CSV table of C-alpha atoms in Angstrom, one decimal:
chain,number,residue,atom,x,y,z
A,1,UNK,CA,-0.1,0.0,-0.1
A,2,UNK,CA,1.9,2.9,-1.3
A,3,UNK,CA,1.0,6.8,-0.8
A,4,UNK,CA,3.2,8.0,-3.4
A,5,UNK,CA,2.9,8.7,-7.1
A,6,UNK,CA,3.2,5.6,-9.6
A,7,UNK,CA,7.0,4.9,-10.4
A,8,UNK,CA,8.3,3.5,-13.5
A,9,UNK,CA,8.1,-0.5,-13.3
A,10,UNK,CA,11.6,-0.9,-13.8
A,11,UNK,CA,14.7,0.8,-15.2
A,12,UNK,CA,14.4,1.2,-19.0
A,13,UNK,CA,17.3,3.3,-20.3
A,14,UNK,CA,20.9,2.0,-20.8
A,15,UNK,CA,23.5,3.6,-18.4
A,16,UNK,CA,24.3,3.3,-14.9
A,17,UNK,CA,21.7,2.2,-12.4
A,18,UNK,CA,22.4,4.9,-10.0
A,19,UNK,CA,21.9,7.5,-12.6
A,20,UNK,CA,18.5,6.2,-13.7
A,21,UNK,CA,17.4,5.9,-10.1
A,22,UNK,CA,18.4,9.6,-9.5
A,23,UNK,CA,16.5,10.7,-12.6
A,24,UNK,CA,13.4,8.7,-11.3
A,25,UNK,CA,13.6,10.0,-7.8
A,26,UNK,CA,14.2,13.7,-9.2
A,27,UNK,CA,11.0,13.5,-11.4
A,28,UNK,CA,9.0,11.9,-8.5
A,29,UNK,CA,10.0,14.7,-6.2
A,30,UNK,CA,9.1,17.2,-8.9
A,31,UNK,CA,5.4,15.4,-9.2
A,32,UNK,CA,5.0,15.3,-5.2
A,33,UNK,CA,3.8,17.7,-2.5
A,34,UNK,CA,6.2,18.8,0.3
A,35,UNK,CA,5.5,16.4,3.2
A,36,UNK,CA,4.7,13.5,0.9
A,37,UNK,CA,6.5,10.1,1.5
A,38,UNK,CA,9.2,8.6,-0.9
A,39,UNK,CA,8.9,4.9,-1.4
A,40,UNK,CA,11.3,3.0,1.1
A,41,UNK,CA,14.7,2.2,0.4
A,42,UNK,CA,14.0,-1.5,0.5
A,43,UNK,CA,10.9,-1.0,-1.9
A,44,UNK,CA,13.1,1.0,-4.4
A,45,UNK,CA,16.0,-1.4,-4.2
A,46,UNK,CA,13.8,-4.4,-4.9
A,47,UNK,CA,11.8,-2.7,-7.6
A,48,UNK,CA,15.0,-1.7,-9.6
A,49,UNK,CA,17.4,-4.5,-8.6
A,50,UNK,CA,19.8,-2.2,-7.2
A,51,UNK,CA,21.9,-2.5,-4.1
A,52,UNK,CA,20.5,-0.9,-1.0
A,53,UNK,CA,23.6,1.0,-0.5
A,54,UNK,CA,23.6,2.8,-3.8
A,55,UNK,CA,19.7,3.7,-3.0
A,56,UNK,CA,20.7,5.0,0.2
A,57,UNK,CA,23.5,7.0,-1.4
A,58,UNK,CA,21.2,8.8,-3.7
A,59,UNK,CA,18.6,9.5,-0.9
A,60,UNK,CA,21.6,10.9,1.1
A,61,UNK,CA,22.4,13.1,-1.8
A,62,UNK,CA,18.9,14.5,-2.0
A,63,UNK,CA,18.9,14.9,1.9
A,64,UNK,CA,22.1,16.9,1.7
A,65,UNK,CA,20.8,19.1,-1.1
A,66,UNK,CA,17.9,19.7,0.9
A,67,UNK,CA,15.3,18.2,-1.4
A,68,UNK,CA,14.0,15.7,1.1
A,69,UNK,CA,14.3,15.0,4.5
A,70,UNK,CA,14.6,11.7,6.7
A,71,UNK,CA,12.7,11.1,9.9
A,72,UNK,CA,14.3,8.4,12.0
A,73,UNK,CA,12.1,5.2,11.9
A,74,UNK,CA,9.5,6.9,9.5
A,75,UNK,CA,11.1,7.3,6.3
A,76,UNK,CA,12.1,9.9,3.6
A,77,UNK,CA,9.8,12.8,2.8
A,78,UNK,CA,9.8,15.5,0.3
A,79,UNK,CA,11.2,18.8,2.0
A,80,UNK,CA,8.7,21.6,2.9
A,81,UNK,CA,10.0,25.0,1.7
A,82,UNK,CA,11.9,26.3,4.5
A,83,UNK,CA,11.3,29.7,5.8
A,84,UNK,CA,14.5,31.8,5.4
A,85,UNK,CA,16.1,34.1,7.7
A,86,UNK,CA,18.3,36.4,5.9
A,87,UNK,CA,20.8,39.2,6.8
A,88,UNK,CA,18.0,41.7,6.9
A,89,UNK,CA,16.4,42.2,10.2
A,90,UNK,CA,12.7,41.2,9.6
A,91,UNK,CA,10.2,40.0,12.1
A,92,UNK,CA,8.7,36.4,12.0
A,93,UNK,CA,5.4,37.9,10.8
A,94,UNK,CA,7.2,39.8,7.8
A,95,UNK,CA,9.2,36.5,7.0
A,96,UNK,CA,5.9,34.7,6.8
A,97,UNK,CA,4.1,37.3,4.8
A,98,UNK,CA,6.9,37.1,2.2
A,99,UNK,CA,6.3,33.7,1.7
A,100,UNK,CA,2.3,33.9,1.4
A,101,UNK,CA,1.9,32.1,4.7
A,102,UNK,CA,0.0,33.7,7.6
A,103,UNK,CA,1.9,34.2,10.9
A,104,UNK,CA,0.2,33.5,14.2
A,105,UNK,CA,1.1,33.1,17.9
A,106,UNK,CA,-0.3,31.0,20.8
A,107,UNK,CA,0.7,33.0,23.6
A,108,UNK,CA,1.8,30.8,26.7
A,109,UNK,CA,3.1,33.4,29.0
A,110,UNK,CA,2.8,37.1,29.3
A,111,UNK,CA,3.5,38.6,32.7
A,112,UNK,CA,6.2,40.4,34.6
A,113,UNK,CA,9.2,38.8,36.4
A,114,UNK,CA,12.4,39.7,37.8
A,115,UNK,CA,15.3,39.6,35.7
A,116,UNK,CA,17.6,36.7,36.4
A,117,UNK,CA,21.6,37.3,36.0
A,118,UNK,CA,21.5,36.2,32.2
A,119,UNK,CA,18.6,38.4,31.3
A,120,UNK,CA,19.8,41.4,33.3
A,121,UNK,CA,23.4,41.3,31.8
A,122,UNK,CA,22.1,41.2,28.2
A,123,UNK,CA,19.3,44.2,28.8
A,124,UNK,CA,22.0,46.2,30.8
A,125,UNK,CA,19.6,46.4,33.8
A,126,UNK,CA,20.0,45.5,37.4
A,127,UNK,CA,19.7,42.0,38.6
A,128,UNK,CA,16.0,41.4,39.7
A,129,UNK,CA,14.5,44.5,38.2
A,130,UNK,CA,11.0,44.0,36.4
A,131,UNK,CA,10.8,42.7,32.8
A,132,UNK,CA,8.0,41.6,30.8
A,133,UNK,CA,8.2,38.0,29.8
A,134,UNK,CA,6.5,37.1,26.6
A,135,UNK,CA,6.4,33.3,25.6
A,136,UNK,CA,4.9,32.2,22.3
A,137,UNK,CA,4.6,29.4,19.9
A,138,UNK,CA,5.1,30.9,16.5
A,139,UNK,CA,2.8,29.6,13.8
A,140,UNK,CA,2.7,29.5,9.9
A,141,UNK,CA,-1.0,28.7,8.6
A,142,UNK,CA,-1.5,27.1,12.0
A,143,UNK,CA,1.6,25.0,12.0
A,144,UNK,CA,4.0,25.3,14.8
A,145,UNK,CA,7.3,26.3,13.5
A,146,UNK,CA,9.1,27.6,16.6
A,147,UNK,CA,9.0,28.6,20.1
A,148,UNK,CA,10.1,32.0,21.4
A,149,UNK,CA,10.4,33.6,24.8
A,150,UNK,CA,11.3,37.4,25.0
A,151,UNK,CA,12.1,39.8,27.9
A,152,UNK,CA,11.6,43.4,27.7
A,153,UNK,CA,12.7,46.0,30.2
A,154,UNK,CA,10.2,47.7,32.7
A,155,UNK,CA,9.4,50.5,32.9
A,156,UNK,CA,10.3,51.5,29.2
A,157,UNK,CA,7.7,48.7,28.1
A,158,UNK,CA,5.2,49.1,30.9
A,159,UNK,CA,1.8,47.7,29.4
A,160,UNK,CA,3.4,45.2,27.0
A,161,UNK,CA,2.2,42.5,29.6
A,162,UNK,CA,-1.4,43.2,28.5
A,163,UNK,CA,-0.8,43.9,24.6
A,164,UNK,CA,-2.5,41.8,22.3
A,165,UNK,CA,-0.1,39.6,20.6
A,166,UNK,CA,-2.0,36.7,19.7
A,167,UNK,CA,-2.6,37.7,16.1
A,168,UNK,CA,0.1,40.3,15.6
A,169,UNK,CA,3.8,41.1,15.4
A,170,UNK,CA,5.8,42.1,18.5
A,171,UNK,CA,7.6,44.6,16.2
A,172,UNK,CA,4.1,46.0,15.1
A,173,UNK,CA,3.2,46.6,19.0
A,174,UNK,CA,6.6,48.0,19.8
A,175,UNK,CA,6.5,50.6,16.9
A,176,UNK,CA,2.7,51.3,17.3
A,177,UNK,CA,2.2,51.5,21.2
A,178,UNK,CA,5.8,52.6,22.2
A,179,UNK,CA,7.2,54.3,19.0
A,180,UNK,CA,10.2,52.2,19.0
A,181,UNK,CA,11.7,50.5,15.9
A,182,UNK,CA,14.4,48.0,16.4
A,183,UNK,CA,17.5,48.7,14.1
A,184,UNK,CA,19.8,45.8,14.7
A,185,UNK,CA,19.6,42.3,16.1
A,186,UNK,CA,22.5,40.6,17.4
A,187,UNK,CA,22.3,36.6,17.3
A,188,UNK,CA,23.8,33.7,18.1
A,189,UNK,CA,22.5,30.3,16.4
A,190,UNK,CA,23.4,26.8,17.4
A,191,UNK,CA,21.9,23.4,16.3
A,192,UNK,CA,20.2,21.5,19.2
A,193,UNK,CA,18.2,18.4,19.8
A,194,UNK,CA,14.7,19.8,20.8
A,195,UNK,CA,13.8,18.0,24.2
A,196,UNK,CA,10.8,17.3,26.3
A,197,UNK,CA,8.2,20.1,26.5
A,198,UNK,CA,9.5,21.9,23.5
A,199,UNK,CA,9.2,18.8,21.3
A,200,UNK,CA,5.7,18.5,22.2
A,201,UNK,CA,4.9,22.0,21.5
A,202,UNK,CA,6.5,21.7,18.1
A,203,UNK,CA,4.8,18.3,17.4
A,204,UNK,CA,8.2,16.7,16.9
A,205,UNK,CA,9.8,13.7,18.5
A,206,UNK,CA,12.2,14.4,21.4
A,207,UNK,CA,15.7,14.7,20.0
A,208,UNK,CA,14.5,16.0,16.5
A,209,UNK,CA,17.0,18.8,15.1
A,210,UNK,CA,16.3,22.5,15.6
A,211,UNK,CA,18.1,26.0,15.4
A,212,UNK,CA,18.1,27.9,18.5
A,213,UNK,CA,18.7,31.7,18.3
A,214,UNK,CA,19.9,34.0,21.1
A,215,UNK,CA,18.7,37.3,19.8
A,216,UNK,CA,19.2,40.9,21.2
A,217,UNK,CA,17.4,43.6,19.6
A,218,UNK,CA,18.8,47.1,19.7
A,219,UNK,CA,17.5,50.4,18.6
A,220,UNK,CA,19.5,52.8,16.4
A,221,UNK,CA,21.4,54.0,19.5
A,222,UNK,CA,22.5,50.5,20.4
A,223,UNK,CA,20.3,50.3,23.5
A,224,UNK,CA,18.9,46.7,24.1
A,225,UNK,CA,15.2,46.4,23.7
A,226,UNK,CA,14.5,43.0,23.6
A,227,UNK,CA,16.2,39.8,24.8
A,228,UNK,CA,14.9,36.8,23.4
A,229,UNK,CA,15.5,33.0,22.8
A,230,UNK,CA,13.8,31.1,19.9
A,231,UNK,CA,13.9,27.4,18.7
A,232,UNK,CA,12.7,26.5,15.4
A,233,UNK,CA,12.1,23.1,13.8
A,234,UNK,CA,14.9,22.3,11.2
A,235,UNK,CA,12.7,21.1,8.5
A,236,UNK,CA,10.7,24.2,8.4
A,237,UNK,CA,13.3,26.8,9.1
A,238,UNK,CA,16.8,27.8,7.7
A,239,UNK,CA,19.2,30.8,7.5
A,240,UNK,CA,20.3,32.3,4.5
A,241,UNK,CA,23.7,34.4,4.6
A,242,UNK,CA,25.8,36.4,2.2
A,243,UNK,CA,29.2,36.6,3.4
A,244,UNK,CA,31.5,39.3,2.1
A,245,UNK,CA,35.3,39.1,2.1
A,246,UNK,CA,36.8,42.1,4.3
A,247,UNK,CA,39.7,43.8,3.1
A,248,UNK,CA,42.9,41.7,3.6
A,249,UNK,CA,45.8,43.2,5.3
B,1,UNK,CA,32.6,9.2,43.1
B,2,UNK,CA,32.3,12.5,41.6
B,3,UNK,CA,34.7,14.2,39.2
B,4,UNK,CA,33.5,17.7,39.6
B,5,UNK,CA,34.6,20.4,42.0
B,6,UNK,CA,33.6,20.5,45.5
B,7,UNK,CA,30.2,21.9,46.4
B,8,UNK,CA,28.8,23.5,49.3
B,9,UNK,CA,27.3,20.7,51.4
B,10,UNK,CA,23.7,22.3,51.8
B,11,UNK,CA,21.9,25.5,51.1
B,12,UNK,CA,22.8,28.3,53.4
B,13,UNK,CA,21.2,31.5,52.9
B,14,UNK,CA,17.8,32.4,53.4
B,15,UNK,CA,15.6,32.8,50.0
B,16,UNK,CA,14.3,31.0,47.5
B,17,UNK,CA,16.0,27.4,46.8
B,18,UNK,CA,15.9,27.8,43.0
B,19,UNK,CA,18.1,31.1,43.3
B,20,UNK,CA,20.5,29.5,45.7
B,21,UNK,CA,20.9,26.7,43.2
B,22,UNK,CA,21.4,29.0,40.4
B,23,UNK,CA,24.2,30.9,42.2
B,24,UNK,CA,26.0,27.6,43.2
B,25,UNK,CA,25.7,26.2,39.6
B,26,UNK,CA,27.0,29.7,38.2
B,27,UNK,CA,30.0,29.5,40.6
B,28,UNK,CA,30.7,25.7,39.9
B,29,UNK,CA,30.8,26.6,36.1
B,30,UNK,CA,33.1,29.4,36.6
B,31,UNK,CA,35.7,27.1,38.4
B,32,UNK,CA,35.5,24.2,36.0
B,33,UNK,CA,37.0,23.7,32.4
B,34,UNK,CA,35.0,23.2,29.1
B,35,UNK,CA,34.0,19.6,28.9
B,36,UNK,CA,33.9,19.0,32.8
B,37,UNK,CA,31.0,17.3,34.0
B,38,UNK,CA,28.3,18.9,36.2
B,39,UNK,CA,26.9,16.7,39.1
B,40,UNK,CA,23.8,14.9,37.9
B,41,UNK,CA,20.2,16.3,38.4
B,42,UNK,CA,19.5,13.4,41.1
B,43,UNK,CA,22.7,14.3,43.0
B,44,UNK,CA,21.8,18.1,43.0
B,45,UNK,CA,18.2,17.6,44.1
B,46,UNK,CA,19.3,15.1,46.8
B,47,UNK,CA,22.0,17.1,48.1
B,48,UNK,CA,20.0,20.4,48.5
B,49,UNK,CA,16.5,18.9,49.3
B,50,UNK,CA,15.3,20.7,46.2
B,51,UNK,CA,12.6,19.0,43.7
B,52,UNK,CA,13.9,17.5,40.8
B,53,UNK,CA,11.8,19.7,38.5
B,54,UNK,CA,13.5,22.7,40.0
B,55,UNK,CA,16.9,21.5,39.4
B,56,UNK,CA,16.1,20.5,35.8
B,57,UNK,CA,14.7,23.9,35.2
B,58,UNK,CA,17.9,25.5,36.2
B,59,UNK,CA,19.9,23.4,34.0
B,60,UNK,CA,17.6,23.9,31.2
B,61,UNK,CA,18.1,27.6,31.5
B,62,UNK,CA,22.1,27.3,31.6
B,63,UNK,CA,21.7,25.0,28.6
B,64,UNK,CA,19.6,27.7,26.8
B,65,UNK,CA,22.2,30.3,27.6
B,66,UNK,CA,24.9,28.0,26.1
B,67,UNK,CA,26.6,27.8,29.3
B,68,UNK,CA,26.4,24.0,29.6
B,69,UNK,CA,25.2,21.3,27.3
B,70,UNK,CA,23.6,18.0,27.8
B,71,UNK,CA,24.3,14.6,26.3
B,72,UNK,CA,21.5,12.2,26.0
B,73,UNK,CA,22.1,9.4,28.8
B,74,UNK,CA,25.6,10.8,29.7
B,75,UNK,CA,24.9,14.1,31.7
B,76,UNK,CA,25.5,17.8,31.4
B,77,UNK,CA,28.9,19.3,30.7
B,78,UNK,CA,30.4,22.8,30.9
B,79,UNK,CA,30.1,24.0,27.2
B,80,UNK,CA,33.2,24.3,25.0
B,81,UNK,CA,33.6,27.6,23.5
B,82,UNK,CA,32.2,27.4,20.3
B,83,UNK,CA,33.9,28.6,16.9
B,84,UNK,CA,31.8,31.5,15.6
B,85,UNK,CA,31.2,31.9,12.0
B,86,UNK,CA,30.2,35.6,11.2
B,87,UNK,CA,29.1,37.6,8.3
B,88,UNK,CA,32.6,38.3,7.2
B,89,UNK,CA,33.7,35.6,4.6
B,90,UNK,CA,36.5,34.1,6.5
B,91,UNK,CA,38.2,30.6,6.0
B,92,UNK,CA,38.2,27.8,8.4
B,93,UNK,CA,41.9,28.3,9.0
B,94,UNK,CA,41.5,31.8,9.6
B,95,UNK,CA,38.5,31.2,12.1
B,96,UNK,CA,40.7,29.0,14.2
B,97,UNK,CA,43.8,31.2,14.1
B,98,UNK,CA,41.6,34.1,15.6
B,99,UNK,CA,40.6,31.8,18.5
B,100,UNK,CA,44.3,30.6,19.0
B,101,UNK,CA,43.5,27.1,17.7
B,102,UNK,CA,45.5,25.2,14.9
B,103,UNK,CA,43.5,24.3,12.0
B,104,UNK,CA,44.0,21.0,10.3
B,105,UNK,CA,42.7,18.7,7.9
B,106,UNK,CA,42.2,15.0,7.1
B,107,UNK,CA,41.9,14.6,3.5
B,108,UNK,CA,39.6,11.9,2.7
B,109,UNK,CA,38.9,12.4,-0.9
B,110,UNK,CA,40.7,14.4,-3.4
B,111,UNK,CA,39.9,13.3,-7.1
B,112,UNK,CA,38.4,14.3,-10.5
B,113,UNK,CA,34.5,13.2,-10.7
B,114,UNK,CA,31.8,14.1,-13.2
B,115,UNK,CA,29.3,16.9,-11.9
B,116,UNK,CA,26.0,15.6,-11.1
B,117,UNK,CA,22.8,17.7,-11.9
B,118,UNK,CA,23.2,19.6,-8.5
B,119,UNK,CA,26.9,20.5,-8.4
B,120,UNK,CA,26.5,21.4,-12.3
B,121,UNK,CA,23.5,23.6,-11.7
B,122,UNK,CA,25.2,25.5,-8.8
B,123,UNK,CA,28.6,25.9,-10.5
B,124,UNK,CA,26.9,26.8,-13.8
B,125,UNK,CA,28.7,24.0,-15.8
B,126,UNK,CA,27.4,21.3,-18.2
B,127,UNK,CA,26.0,18.1,-16.3
B,128,UNK,CA,28.9,15.6,-16.3
B,129,UNK,CA,31.8,18.0,-17.0
B,130,UNK,CA,34.8,17.5,-14.7
B,131,UNK,CA,35.0,18.8,-11.2
B,132,UNK,CA,37.7,18.3,-8.5
B,133,UNK,CA,36.1,16.9,-5.3
B,134,UNK,CA,37.9,17.5,-2.2
B,135,UNK,CA,36.5,15.7,1.0
B,136,UNK,CA,38.0,16.7,4.5
B,137,UNK,CA,37.4,16.4,8.2
B,138,UNK,CA,38.3,19.7,9.7
B,139,UNK,CA,40.1,19.7,12.9
B,140,UNK,CA,40.9,22.4,15.7
B,141,UNK,CA,44.0,21.3,17.6
B,142,UNK,CA,43.4,17.9,16.4
B,143,UNK,CA,39.7,17.6,17.2
B,144,UNK,CA,37.2,16.8,14.6
B,145,UNK,CA,34.8,19.9,14.3
B,146,UNK,CA,33.4,19.3,10.9
B,147,UNK,CA,33.3,17.6,7.5
B,148,UNK,CA,33.3,19.1,4.2
B,149,UNK,CA,33.0,18.2,0.8
B,150,UNK,CA,34.0,20.7,-2.2
B,151,UNK,CA,33.7,21.0,-5.8
B,152,UNK,CA,35.7,23.0,-8.1
B,153,UNK,CA,35.1,23.3,-11.9
B,154,UNK,CA,37.8,22.0,-14.6
B,155,UNK,CA,39.7,23.1,-16.4
B,156,UNK,CA,39.9,26.3,-14.3
B,157,UNK,CA,41.2,24.5,-11.2
B,158,UNK,CA,43.2,21.9,-13.1
B,159,UNK,CA,45.7,20.5,-10.6
B,160,UNK,CA,43.7,21.3,-7.3
B,161,UNK,CA,43.3,17.4,-7.4
B,162,UNK,CA,46.9,17.1,-6.5
B,163,UNK,CA,47.6,20.2,-4.2
B,164,UNK,CA,48.7,19.7,-0.7
B,165,UNK,CA,45.7,20.6,1.7
B,166,UNK,CA,46.5,18.5,4.4
B,167,UNK,CA,48.0,21.4,6.7
B,168,UNK,CA,46.6,24.5,4.7
B,169,UNK,CA,43.6,26.4,3.9
B,170,UNK,CA,41.9,25.7,0.5
B,171,UNK,CA,41.6,29.8,0.3
B,172,UNK,CA,45.6,30.0,0.6
B,173,UNK,CA,45.8,27.3,-2.4
B,174,UNK,CA,43.1,29.3,-4.4
B,175,UNK,CA,45.1,32.4,-3.9
B,176,UNK,CA,48.7,31.4,-4.4
B,177,UNK,CA,48.3,28.8,-7.1
B,178,UNK,CA,45.4,30.0,-9.2
B,179,UNK,CA,45.3,33.8,-8.2
B,180,UNK,CA,41.8,33.5,-7.2
B,181,UNK,CA,40.3,35.2,-4.3
B,182,UNK,CA,36.9,34.4,-3.1
B,183,UNK,CA,34.8,37.8,-2.8
B,184,UNK,CA,31.2,36.3,-1.4
B,185,UNK,CA,29.8,33.3,0.0
B,186,UNK,CA,26.0,32.2,-0.3
B,187,UNK,CA,25.0,30.1,2.2
B,188,UNK,CA,22.2,28.1,3.3
B,189,UNK,CA,22.3,26.7,7.0
B,190,UNK,CA,20.0,24.1,8.5
B,191,UNK,CA,20.0,21.9,11.7
B,192,UNK,CA,20.5,18.1,11.0
B,193,UNK,CA,21.0,14.9,13.1
B,194,UNK,CA,24.4,13.8,12.3
B,195,UNK,CA,24.1,10.3,10.9
B,196,UNK,CA,26.1,7.1,10.6
B,197,UNK,CA,29.6,7.6,8.9
B,198,UNK,CA,29.5,11.4,9.5
B,199,UNK,CA,28.8,10.7,13.3
B,200,UNK,CA,31.8,8.4,13.3
B,201,UNK,CA,34.0,10.7,11.8
B,202,UNK,CA,33.2,13.4,14.2
B,203,UNK,CA,33.3,11.3,17.3
B,204,UNK,CA,29.6,12.0,18.3
B,205,UNK,CA,26.9,9.5,18.5
B,206,UNK,CA,24.6,8.9,15.8
B,207,UNK,CA,21.5,11.6,16.0
B,208,UNK,CA,23.9,14.2,17.5
B,209,UNK,CA,22.7,17.8,16.3
B,210,UNK,CA,25.0,19.5,13.8
B,211,UNK,CA,24.7,22.6,11.7
B,212,UNK,CA,24.7,21.8,7.9
B,213,UNK,CA,26.1,24.5,5.5
B,214,UNK,CA,25.7,24.6,1.7
B,215,UNK,CA,28.1,27.1,0.4
B,216,UNK,CA,28.8,28.5,-2.8
B,217,UNK,CA,32.1,30.6,-3.1
B,218,UNK,CA,31.8,33.6,-5.7
B,219,UNK,CA,34.6,35.8,-7.2
B,220,UNK,CA,34.2,39.5,-7.2
B,221,UNK,CA,32.3,39.0,-10.8
B,222,UNK,CA,29.9,36.8,-8.9
B,223,UNK,CA,31.2,33.8,-11.0
B,224,UNK,CA,31.0,30.4,-8.9
B,225,UNK,CA,34.3,29.3,-7.6
B,226,UNK,CA,33.5,26.5,-5.0
B,227,UNK,CA,30.5,24.6,-4.3
B,228,UNK,CA,30.6,22.9,-1.1
B,229,UNK,CA,28.6,21.4,1.8
B,230,UNK,CA,29.8,21.1,5.4
B,231,UNK,CA,28.5,19.8,8.6
B,232,UNK,CA,29.9,21.1,12.1
B,233,UNK,CA,29.1,19.5,15.7
B,234,UNK,CA,26.7,21.7,17.5
B,235,UNK,CA,28.8,21.8,20.5
B,236,UNK,CA,31.9,23.2,18.8
B,237,UNK,CA,30.4,25.7,16.2
B,238,UNK,CA,27.9,28.4,16.1
B,239,UNK,CA,26.8,31.3,14.0
B,240,UNK,CA,27.0,35.1,15.0
B,241,UNK,CA,24.9,37.5,13.1
B,242,UNK,CA,24.2,41.1,12.9
B,243,UNK,CA,20.9,41.8,11.3
B,244,UNK,CA,20.2,45.1,10.0
B,245,UNK,CA,16.6,46.7,9.6
B,246,UNK,CA,16.1,47.7,6.1
B,247,UNK,CA,14.4,50.9,5.4
B,248,UNK,CA,10.6,50.4,5.5
B,249,UNK,CA,8.6,51.4,2.4
């Protein structure tokens, strides 16, 4: 019982089997939708009389190119188009709009807490002083893509603890309600295994890979506005960078 | 039998237990070296009479800040300083030098192969035309940090298949032997679970998180020079970004 598109019964053309399999898989991916399963390695190997290693090598190559992704114990699936973060500072909501998706949020926490040592140092405020904490699951067309927890210093952002963030962008609230426009974001990005509660919120198995961002939003005068961490599913989010070679001394 | 530094026997100060544990752990991390183990969650919970959930929450917070990292089934360890890739295009060798580390390579493949469809499209060359393939494990002070596979088009880089890359930088060979200086790199970065052979080469368990880069090096005239993918261990490599807000229309 196969849920994927019909495949050629057998290899027909002359030439190396690996190359024929490559052409067949490429054609299959072109006809499938993101998230659709590919036939199993075993199924492909048996159908075309090709060594399992050869099949695996071809699928590894497609995975490396980002065309498919493997899920441990489940199989191989056509990759979703990933949302890309680039060098321009844009909000999640803007990134989604640019892709024709509707950004949403499920607000999990929106309260006032005391800044711990890490948040205080990053926001350049006193340890224990008040910050508004905003915890959200970020969605695209309703699918959970990432989790975010942001801290904003009081008293500058007093009232943020009751702002309506469910449908909208933190950037929009910052600008409309506080007249503040973030000018820069300093970010560190690492790869992590998504654990426990986070995995449940994102609808993935524990251990699934994700990108974790630690972000400090700054105003034009380099004053910290928002300290945030966020965690995005690896199958739906990527970074695009253009690096430029500095002048060599 | 604990291999970590001595800890206070019990909580002494008044105040919330979570905050005291936080101060103790912060002090412990300051005295330990990267890679040193932290006491187990169970040990901390029992020693200080604190709920296991509270201990876990504190460690999660330290992990989120990048101060410690957890290894499934092994415990929690003080984080290594990660090598950072930033917006400036620099070679791996240069990145290591900037951190006082010695870059090295173990060359696994250095040969001439036919460009497959993905490589051909990215290098803007004919399908099946010759490319030099260079597969290396990249090391810092002898530790494997990443794996890289690069493709360079022939005939422009004829001879690269026999260049000495074991100790040096591909960038240096490009400049010294071919008079070519990469001006830009276009990159896509995703988080992945490191699998099979790659995990073995990097000395991590299969499923360990990594950052995968797909990189196209371009010359000043935007002509493709090198198409490469690379894969770095999450505990030793990170990305640092400064994003700038574009003018709003």
